[in-house]
XYZ file of C-alpha atoms in Angstrom:
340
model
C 8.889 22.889 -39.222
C 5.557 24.500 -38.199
C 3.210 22.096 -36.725
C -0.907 22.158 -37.642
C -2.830 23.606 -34.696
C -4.830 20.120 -33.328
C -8.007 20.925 -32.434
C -8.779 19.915 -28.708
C -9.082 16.742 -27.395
C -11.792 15.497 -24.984
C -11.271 15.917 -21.373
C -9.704 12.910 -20.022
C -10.722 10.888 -17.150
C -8.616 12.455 -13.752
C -5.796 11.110 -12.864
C -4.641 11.187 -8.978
C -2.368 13.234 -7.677
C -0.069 9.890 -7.077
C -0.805 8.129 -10.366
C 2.802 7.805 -10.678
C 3.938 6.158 -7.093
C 1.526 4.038 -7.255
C 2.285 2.159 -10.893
C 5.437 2.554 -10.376
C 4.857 0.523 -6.974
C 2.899 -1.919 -8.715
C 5.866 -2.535 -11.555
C 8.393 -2.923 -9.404
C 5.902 -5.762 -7.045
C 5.179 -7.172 -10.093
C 8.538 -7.595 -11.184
C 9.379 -8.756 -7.631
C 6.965 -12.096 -7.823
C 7.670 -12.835 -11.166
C 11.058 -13.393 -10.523
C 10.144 -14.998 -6.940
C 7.858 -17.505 -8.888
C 10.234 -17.918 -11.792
C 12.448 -19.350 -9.312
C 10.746 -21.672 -7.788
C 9.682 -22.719 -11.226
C 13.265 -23.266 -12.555
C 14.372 -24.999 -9.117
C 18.234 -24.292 -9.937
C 18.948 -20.573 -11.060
C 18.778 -17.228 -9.312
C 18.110 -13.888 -10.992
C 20.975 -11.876 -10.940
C 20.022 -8.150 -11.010
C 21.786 -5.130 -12.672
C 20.497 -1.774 -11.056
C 20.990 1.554 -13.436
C 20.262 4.947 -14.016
C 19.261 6.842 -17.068
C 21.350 9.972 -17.003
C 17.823 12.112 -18.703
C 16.256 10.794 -15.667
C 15.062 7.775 -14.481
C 16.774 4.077 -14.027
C 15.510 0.963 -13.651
C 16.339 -2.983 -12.160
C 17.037 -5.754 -14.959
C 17.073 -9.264 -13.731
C 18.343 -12.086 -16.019
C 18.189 -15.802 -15.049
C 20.536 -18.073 -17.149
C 21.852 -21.313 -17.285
C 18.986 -22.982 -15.391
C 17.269 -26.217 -14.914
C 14.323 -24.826 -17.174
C 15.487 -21.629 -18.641
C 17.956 -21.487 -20.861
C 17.502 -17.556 -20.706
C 14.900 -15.409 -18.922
C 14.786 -11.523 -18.309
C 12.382 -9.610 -16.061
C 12.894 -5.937 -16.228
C 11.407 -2.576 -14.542
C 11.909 0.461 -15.624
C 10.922 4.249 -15.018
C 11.842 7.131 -17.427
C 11.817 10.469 -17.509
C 12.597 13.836 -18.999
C 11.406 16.936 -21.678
C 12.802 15.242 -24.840
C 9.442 13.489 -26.083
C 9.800 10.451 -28.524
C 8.686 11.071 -31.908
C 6.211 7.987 -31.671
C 4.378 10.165 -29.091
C 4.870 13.389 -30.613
C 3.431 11.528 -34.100
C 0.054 10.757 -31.963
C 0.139 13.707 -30.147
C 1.570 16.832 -31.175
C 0.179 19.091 -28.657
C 2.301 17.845 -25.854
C 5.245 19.136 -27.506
C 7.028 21.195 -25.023
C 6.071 19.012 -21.942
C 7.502 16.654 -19.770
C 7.143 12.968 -19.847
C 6.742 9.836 -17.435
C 6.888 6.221 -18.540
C 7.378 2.971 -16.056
C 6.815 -0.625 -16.897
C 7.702 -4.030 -16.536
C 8.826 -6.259 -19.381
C 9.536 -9.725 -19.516
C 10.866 -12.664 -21.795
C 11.244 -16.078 -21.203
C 13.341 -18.534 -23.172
C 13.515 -22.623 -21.749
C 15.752 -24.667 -22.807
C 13.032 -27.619 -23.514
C 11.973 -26.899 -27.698
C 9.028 -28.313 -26.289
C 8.236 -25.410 -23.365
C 6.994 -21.926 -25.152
C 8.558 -18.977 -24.827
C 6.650 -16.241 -23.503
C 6.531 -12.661 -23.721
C 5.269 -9.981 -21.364
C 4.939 -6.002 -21.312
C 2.635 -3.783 -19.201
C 3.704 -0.284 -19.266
C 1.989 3.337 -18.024
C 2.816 6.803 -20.376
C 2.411 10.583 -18.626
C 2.707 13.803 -20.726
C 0.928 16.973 -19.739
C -2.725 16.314 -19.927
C -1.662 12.811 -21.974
C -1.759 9.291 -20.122
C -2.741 6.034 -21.260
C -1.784 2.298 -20.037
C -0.831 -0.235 -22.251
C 0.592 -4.186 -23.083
C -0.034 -7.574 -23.295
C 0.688 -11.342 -23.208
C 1.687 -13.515 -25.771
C 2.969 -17.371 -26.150
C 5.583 -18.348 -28.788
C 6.189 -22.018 -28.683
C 7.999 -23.803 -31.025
C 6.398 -27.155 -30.880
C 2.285 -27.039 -30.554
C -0.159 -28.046 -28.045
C -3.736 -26.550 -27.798
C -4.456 -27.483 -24.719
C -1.588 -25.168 -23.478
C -2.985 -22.246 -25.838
C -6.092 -22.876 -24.508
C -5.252 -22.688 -20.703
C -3.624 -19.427 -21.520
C -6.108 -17.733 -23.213
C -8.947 -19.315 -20.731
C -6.497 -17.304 -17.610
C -6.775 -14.266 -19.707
C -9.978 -13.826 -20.765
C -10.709 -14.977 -17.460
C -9.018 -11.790 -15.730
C -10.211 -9.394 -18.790
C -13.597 -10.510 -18.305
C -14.051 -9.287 -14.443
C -13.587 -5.714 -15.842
C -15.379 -5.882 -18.976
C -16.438 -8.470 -21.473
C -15.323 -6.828 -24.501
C -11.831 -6.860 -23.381
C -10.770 -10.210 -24.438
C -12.238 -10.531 -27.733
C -11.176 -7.269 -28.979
C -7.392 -7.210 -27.182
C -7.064 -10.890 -28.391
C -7.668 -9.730 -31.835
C -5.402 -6.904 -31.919
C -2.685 -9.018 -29.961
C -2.920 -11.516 -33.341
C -2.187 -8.859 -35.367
C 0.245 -6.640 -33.575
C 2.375 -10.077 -33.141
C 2.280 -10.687 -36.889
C 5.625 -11.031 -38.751
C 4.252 -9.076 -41.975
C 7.906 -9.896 -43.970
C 7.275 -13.411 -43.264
C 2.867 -13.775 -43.315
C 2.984 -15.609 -40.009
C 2.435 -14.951 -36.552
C 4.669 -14.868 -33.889
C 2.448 -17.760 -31.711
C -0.190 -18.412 -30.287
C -1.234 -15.180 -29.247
C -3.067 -13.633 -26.089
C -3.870 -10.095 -25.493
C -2.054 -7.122 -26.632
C -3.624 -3.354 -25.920
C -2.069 0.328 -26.053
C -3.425 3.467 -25.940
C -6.134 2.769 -22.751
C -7.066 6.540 -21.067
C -10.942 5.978 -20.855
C -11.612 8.213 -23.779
C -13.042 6.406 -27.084
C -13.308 2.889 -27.784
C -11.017 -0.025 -27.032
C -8.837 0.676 -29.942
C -7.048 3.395 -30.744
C -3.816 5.650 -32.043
C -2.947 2.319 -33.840
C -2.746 0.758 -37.409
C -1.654 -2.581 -36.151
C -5.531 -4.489 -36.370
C -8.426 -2.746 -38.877
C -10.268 -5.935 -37.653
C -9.724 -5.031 -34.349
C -10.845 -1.642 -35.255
C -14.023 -2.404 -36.562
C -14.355 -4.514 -33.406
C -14.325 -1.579 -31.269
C -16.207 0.752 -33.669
C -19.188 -1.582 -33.121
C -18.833 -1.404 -29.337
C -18.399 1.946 -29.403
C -17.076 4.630 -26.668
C -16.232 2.727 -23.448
C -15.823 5.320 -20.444
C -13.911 3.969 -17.775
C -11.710 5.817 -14.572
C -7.983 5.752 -14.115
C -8.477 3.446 -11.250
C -10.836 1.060 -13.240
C -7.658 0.488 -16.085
C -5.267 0.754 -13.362
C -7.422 -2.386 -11.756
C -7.129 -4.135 -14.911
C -3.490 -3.636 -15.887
C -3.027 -4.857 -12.182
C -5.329 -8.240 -12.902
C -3.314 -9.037 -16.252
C -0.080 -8.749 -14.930
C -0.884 -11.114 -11.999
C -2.428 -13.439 -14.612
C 0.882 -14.331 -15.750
C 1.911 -16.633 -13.281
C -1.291 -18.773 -13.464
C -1.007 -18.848 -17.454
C 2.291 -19.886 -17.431
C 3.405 -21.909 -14.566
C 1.198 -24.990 -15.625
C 2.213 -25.472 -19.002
C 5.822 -24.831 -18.497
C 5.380 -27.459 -15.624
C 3.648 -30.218 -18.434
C 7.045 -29.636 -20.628
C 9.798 -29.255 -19.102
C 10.682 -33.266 -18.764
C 9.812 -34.417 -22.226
C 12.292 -35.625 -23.853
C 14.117 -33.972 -27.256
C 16.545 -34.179 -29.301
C 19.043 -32.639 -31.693
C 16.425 -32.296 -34.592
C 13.882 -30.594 -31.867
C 16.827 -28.013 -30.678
C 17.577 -26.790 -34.115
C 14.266 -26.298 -35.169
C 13.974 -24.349 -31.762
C 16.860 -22.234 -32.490
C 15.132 -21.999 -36.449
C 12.050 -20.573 -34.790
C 14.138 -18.224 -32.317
C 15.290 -16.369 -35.622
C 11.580 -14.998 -35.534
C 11.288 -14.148 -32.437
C 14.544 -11.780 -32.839
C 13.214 -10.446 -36.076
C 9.807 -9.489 -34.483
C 11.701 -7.575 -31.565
C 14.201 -5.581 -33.572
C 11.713 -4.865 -36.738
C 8.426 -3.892 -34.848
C 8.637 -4.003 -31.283
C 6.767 -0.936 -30.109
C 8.492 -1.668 -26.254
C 12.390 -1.888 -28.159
C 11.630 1.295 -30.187
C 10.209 3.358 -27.503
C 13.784 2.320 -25.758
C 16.006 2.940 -27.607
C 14.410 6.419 -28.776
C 13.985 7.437 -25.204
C 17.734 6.569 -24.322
C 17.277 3.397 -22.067
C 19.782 0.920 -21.243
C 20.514 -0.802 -24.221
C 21.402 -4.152 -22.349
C 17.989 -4.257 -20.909
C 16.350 -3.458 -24.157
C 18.252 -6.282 -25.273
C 17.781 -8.484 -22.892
C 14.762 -10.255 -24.637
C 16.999 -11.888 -27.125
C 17.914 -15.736 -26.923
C 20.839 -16.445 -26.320
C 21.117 -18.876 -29.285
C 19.490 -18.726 -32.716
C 19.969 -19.664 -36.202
C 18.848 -18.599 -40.064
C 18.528 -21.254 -42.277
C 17.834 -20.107 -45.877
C 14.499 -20.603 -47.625
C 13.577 -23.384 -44.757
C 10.618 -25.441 -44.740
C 9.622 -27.979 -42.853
C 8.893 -31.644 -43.762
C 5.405 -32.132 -44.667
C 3.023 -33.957 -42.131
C 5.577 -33.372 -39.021
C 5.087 -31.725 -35.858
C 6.855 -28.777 -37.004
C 4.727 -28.455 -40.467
C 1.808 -28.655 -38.117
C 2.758 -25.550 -35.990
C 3.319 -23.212 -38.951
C -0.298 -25.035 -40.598
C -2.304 -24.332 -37.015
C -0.555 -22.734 -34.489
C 0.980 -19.872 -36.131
C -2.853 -19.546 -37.582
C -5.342 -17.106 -35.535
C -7.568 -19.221 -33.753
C -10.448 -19.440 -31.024
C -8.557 -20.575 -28.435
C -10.496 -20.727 -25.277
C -12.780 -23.068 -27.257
C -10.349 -25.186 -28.927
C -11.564 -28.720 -29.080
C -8.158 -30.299 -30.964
């Protein structure tokens, strides 16, 4: 297959000579007090870690807590790949790196409590090398099963709050594309509540990019137009998000953890777990990426629940808590200024 010449790209922002150390650094402390506040959190369970090595190049430490006081399944993972064989994702975007070799690290995480009233949450920040080629990318999302604004709107208010000391178009336009990039298209729903979701960041261009997950999002950032910014100014801002998390999350899983449920509230939880399973395996760019590149399969995997269940044509009761998340929460909406 002969491949179009591309015409040349701008010149990106520089990247330091130990661009790679340091992320990778700041993955693997991330990771580390996650899991250190995760356990405080559950009071009970320990992460139990599983160390590997990719044999392209690369490896990577998965950490699973199970079985706890408030998870009934949680995975933290870090990773660091590679190699020469390029993923055709990347090579799609970007054929002139064809022929060069690659770096990618990150830390992932999923959360799954045993409470159907605590959320489960999702997390992903990740940093891509190739050649001239680099960009930063993920997110933050909450999937709960049972809704409560004011817990949407404490996360959002954390995360605009830490997008907004770097630059106040963040927010608005990685919320947006985080609504739509989390959007069950199959089913017309999204997966939650949101937060921020963002790929693709190198300085160059506008806020959104490489993508045809959010046209709204895209005329979002067509408005703002070209927003230059340093390595070290999206390396600041990856490292603000991903300390976020703790903040966001710890208080709400703190306000539900002790109410009490039943059996009706545990199988619509494990209902509404089918979603979250079909959203990782259909159009997970993180799972894809994996399992194209060769990673460890149990890690990719780790981010399933440990129990679901598909119930055919479903719908809930009209006028019920559970009608009421698929008629509000699973609806975009401003969250930060959510007045119930």
């Amino acid at each position: 297959m002969t491949i179009a010449p591309v015409a040349p790209s701008k010149v990106l922002p520089k990247v330091p000579v130990d661009s790679k150390t340091r992320v990778k650094q700041f993955m693997q402390n991330l990771q580390d007090s996650i899991c250190q506040g995760l356990e405080e959190l559950d009071g009970k369970a320990k992460f139990k870690q599983d160390q590997w090595e990719r044999p392209e190049g690369g490896g990577g430490r998965s950490r699973v807590i199970t079985d706890g006081d408030y998870f009934d399944k949680g995975g933290v993972n870090f990773s660091e790949v590679f190699g020469s064989q390029l993923p055709p994702t990347i090579l799609r975007h970007h054929p002139e790196v064809a022929g060069e070799t690659f770096y990618a690290t990150g830390t992932s995480m999923v959360l799954h409590p045993k409470n159907p009233y605590a959320p489960t949450v999702h997390l992903n920040y990740r940093y891509f090398e190739a050649g001239p080629i680099w960009w930063f990318g993920g997110g933050l999302d909450l999937t709960p099963y049972y809704g409560f604004g004011e817990d949407a709107k404490h996360l959002h208010t954390t995360l605009k709050a830490a997008c907004d000391r770097h630059n106040p178009n963040y927010y608005p336009v990685f919320k947006q594309w985080c609504d739509d990039y989390f959007f069950l298209k199959h089913r017309g729903e999204t997966r939650g509540v949101g937060g921020i979701f963002f790929d693709y960041q190198n300085g160059e261009e506008g806020l959104y990019k490489n993508s045809n997950d959010s046209t709204t999002a895209q005329v979002m950032s067509d408005e703002i137009g070209d927003v230059p910014r340093t390595w070290e100014e999206i390396f600041a801002f990856v490292q603000d998000c991903g300390n976020a998390f703790l903040p966001a999350y710890t208080p709400i899983a703190n306000r539900r953890r002790n109410m009490e449920f039943g059996d009706r509230e545990k199988q619509w939880q494990l209902y509404r777990r089918g979603r979250y399973v079909e959203f990782n395996l259909v159009y997970d760019r993180g799972t894809i990426f994996g399992l194209q590149t060769n990673g460890r399969t149990e890690s990719i995997l780790m981010s399933l629940p440990p129990l679901v269940r598909w119930d055919y044509d479903y719908h809930p009761e009209p006028n019920t808590p559970e009608a009421e998340l698929h008629t509000t929460f699973l609806k975009p909406q401003d969250w930060v200024n959510w007045q119930g």
